[in-house]
């Protein structure tokens, strides 16, 4: 600029110098020169102003370029085909490429495939409408091969308008990165959703807690149901809630168990009465049963039936399904306003229906427990036997009226005592051992059924000091872990039974004695012959001894021999008499281990004279594996004698060569011993075997009919069984079983094989040990 001014001044000075040389110095010329100088000055000033404006424009252009390139948003221009024609640095950075690399590239190539159609539609709309417009697009994920960084895809807001000017048309776009704003919006929505979910959970949890609390405020089921429906009504903000039972379309009638309503709610449900199930009501029930979710606004006709003729504006029903009963139907009403049931309302209704089902199960259990308690109390108090509960120390926890009547104490007096103080001193140890065994049974035998009872007969002492025979049955009540809680005792007054048993025992022993004596009477002739023989021998030898003493000299050896024979015959007679006396004496009949083979030989030896007199052959057979039996040896011997005597009587008409009695002894099962006596007599063809063991029934002339009856009584008393059956080939078999002896402690079997009585009885071999097994 300075050079231009200097050149202009130099040229003007040369021009003025030439004018002065050529001119005449007139004023006109001077004025012209002056104008030229003034114009020169103006031109110079304008030139300086233009230069200043140019400088400002250059600076402004540089600032605009900076603002354009470094703007916080991206700017780009695209043609109608969507190719980038211009873009600032911010836009290039958003797209992850350099500016030069972006020129003439399709903008859609940088977007997700699913957003490219949206961009094309946006471009077409701008070109067609020629109005500004907005569009959201998402950039595709960048990969490390052609991107500056590996950032996640971002969301852009496109603000587009058509550029002014002649064709070709170009669209100017502003690219705003709204990723963070979208993230913030998502987070805000998530917070709102979480807050709504928390509110819904709180409403749900608090509602369930209120419902559970209402179930515990009262014990009466009806009061509980009313309280529950009041809570449901308040939680779901309805005008009325009711519960119908049963929710069964096949039921002929239903009824509303309970209801809760706001004051002055129109339409009163038909509570406390039966409602016949018509077709609209059946459809209502089916719709609830077939739906998993609450049914909204069901048939208003059926609701009107339940609501006294009034149909509410908004309705909701849901089936309540307890596990142990038929379903019920929960109904909710809004009487005057329409309501759109929200998802939270439906969720809460479902949850409340589920909790109601649980509570109905609890109420059913509570009702069953109440009824069970009432039945137990009635059974306990009205029982015909005494019942008590005892703790570990034997103190009474509870007693019934019958026990008080048996012992003569009041309930208060018994509750202050222990069971030990009410028992006869002689039975105290038995009671303590019994209680200890009951308390420890489960520990010793885990397979034992819990609560299994055992009994004990013992003597109690009444309040007046008198003895009361009682049968005590106790069982231990245990908790789930097997620990002892208390004992249950059942006490039955058996004094009358004991007196009767004592009389029966005396009568039975009298019958047994009579039977023995009767048996002895039947054997009297044979016994007389048996005793007469040694007496005759004694008389003969005594006479011979006296004769030798009268003749001198005395033969000492012959006299000694005679006296020895007298002593032997006297001992034989004594043994016969002792055997008869031992057989006829009364025995206590206490069970003992007995060897049935030894008892059988003793019985045969007892009636050996009768056997010889009737020319009968007896055979005894016993297996090696036969265990010891349990019973009284003398009484079992009596049974065998009766059977053997009956067998001989039955063979009176049998030829002597065929008169055989056979006793067979063998094991019967794991815990029984079987004894069978077989004969070859007339048999049982004309006899009813079931009547043979009846008292006073006899088939022989002169019989008493007591032998077999007493035999059955004896065998039954030891837990055995006796019966008769025909013998193959003719005759009869009388058999009986006795339980195997189970000693409390192991003992030597040989020591248990004692004689049948205290008298030394010796039995010679049977006259004829024939082979074969008729039994």
PDB file of N, CA and C in Angstrom, residues 544-545 554-567:
ATOM      1  N   UNK A 544     -42.126-166.849 103.476  1.00  0.00           N
ATOM      2  CA  UNK A 544     -40.974-167.733 103.320  1.00  0.00           C
ATOM      3  C   UNK A 544     -39.888-167.412 104.341  1.00  0.00           C
ATOM      4  N   UNK A 545     -39.684-166.121 104.608  1.00  0.00           N
ATOM      5  CA  UNK A 545     -38.662-165.741 105.586  1.00  0.00           C
ATOM      6  C   UNK A 545     -39.038-166.223 106.964  1.00  0.00           C
ATOM      7  N   UNK A 554     -30.864-171.621 110.528  1.00  0.00           N
ATOM      8  CA  UNK A 554     -31.356-170.548 109.646  1.00  0.00           C
ATOM      9  C   UNK A 554     -30.404-170.384 108.461  1.00  0.00           C
ATOM     10  N   UNK A 555     -31.028-170.386 107.258  1.00  0.00           N
ATOM     11  CA  UNK A 555     -30.241-170.127 106.021  1.00  0.00           C
ATOM     12  C   UNK A 555     -30.140-168.603 105.818  1.00  0.00           C
ATOM     13  N   UNK A 556     -29.021-168.014 106.246  1.00  0.00           N
ATOM     14  CA  UNK A 556     -28.865-166.543 106.240  1.00  0.00           C
ATOM     15  C   UNK A 556     -28.913-165.985 104.826  1.00  0.00           C
ATOM     16  N   UNK A 557     -28.291-166.649 103.901  1.00  0.00           N
ATOM     17  CA  UNK A 557     -28.290-166.128 102.524  1.00  0.00           C
ATOM     18  C   UNK A 557     -29.673-166.140 101.932  1.00  0.00           C
ATOM     19  N   UNK A 558     -30.412-167.237 102.186  1.00  0.00           N
ATOM     20  CA  UNK A 558     -31.785-167.278 101.662  1.00  0.00           C
ATOM     21  C   UNK A 558     -32.650-166.229 102.321  1.00  0.00           C
ATOM     22  N   UNK A 559     -32.429-166.045 103.669  1.00  0.00           N
ATOM     23  CA  UNK A 559     -33.195-165.004 104.360  1.00  0.00           C
ATOM     24  C   UNK A 559     -32.858-163.626 103.836  1.00  0.00           C
ATOM     25  N   UNK A 560     -31.560-163.371 103.586  1.00  0.00           N
ATOM     26  CA  UNK A 560     -31.149-162.061 103.041  1.00  0.00           C
ATOM     27  C   UNK A 560     -31.774-161.826 101.663  1.00  0.00           C
ATOM     28  N   UNK A 561     -31.814-162.857 100.840  1.00  0.00           N
ATOM     29  CA  UNK A 561     -32.409-162.725  99.516  1.00  0.00           C
ATOM     30  C   UNK A 561     -33.900-162.402  99.615  1.00  0.00           C
ATOM     31  N   UNK A 562     -34.588-163.052 100.552  1.00  0.00           N
ATOM     32  CA  UNK A 562     -36.019-162.807 100.727  1.00  0.00           C
ATOM     33  C   UNK A 562     -36.264-161.367 101.180  1.00  0.00           C
ATOM     34  N   UNK A 563     -35.458-160.945 102.165  1.00  0.00           N
ATOM     35  CA  UNK A 563     -35.633-159.565 102.644  1.00  0.00           C
ATOM     36  C   UNK A 563     -35.315-158.548 101.537  1.00  0.00           C
ATOM     37  N   UNK A 564     -34.322-158.846 100.730  1.00  0.00           N
ATOM     38  CA  UNK A 564     -33.995-157.951  99.612  1.00  0.00           C
ATOM     39  C   UNK A 564     -35.173-157.862  98.635  1.00  0.00           C
ATOM     40  N   UNK A 565     -35.818-158.999  98.326  1.00  0.00           N
ATOM     41  CA  UNK A 565     -36.970-158.988  97.443  1.00  0.00           C
ATOM     42  C   UNK A 565     -38.123-158.224  98.062  1.00  0.00           C
ATOM     43  N   UNK A 566     -38.306-158.395  99.396  1.00  0.00           N
ATOM     44  CA  UNK A 566     -39.372-157.638 100.084  1.00  0.00           C
ATOM     45  C   UNK A 566     -39.113-156.144  99.954  1.00  0.00           C
ATOM     46  N   UNK A 567     -37.833-155.710 100.169  1.00  0.00           N
ATOM     47  CA  UNK A 567     -37.495-154.277 100.060  1.00  0.00           C
ATOM     48  C   UNK A 567     -37.729-153.767  98.651  1.00  0.00           C
TER      49      UNK A 567
END
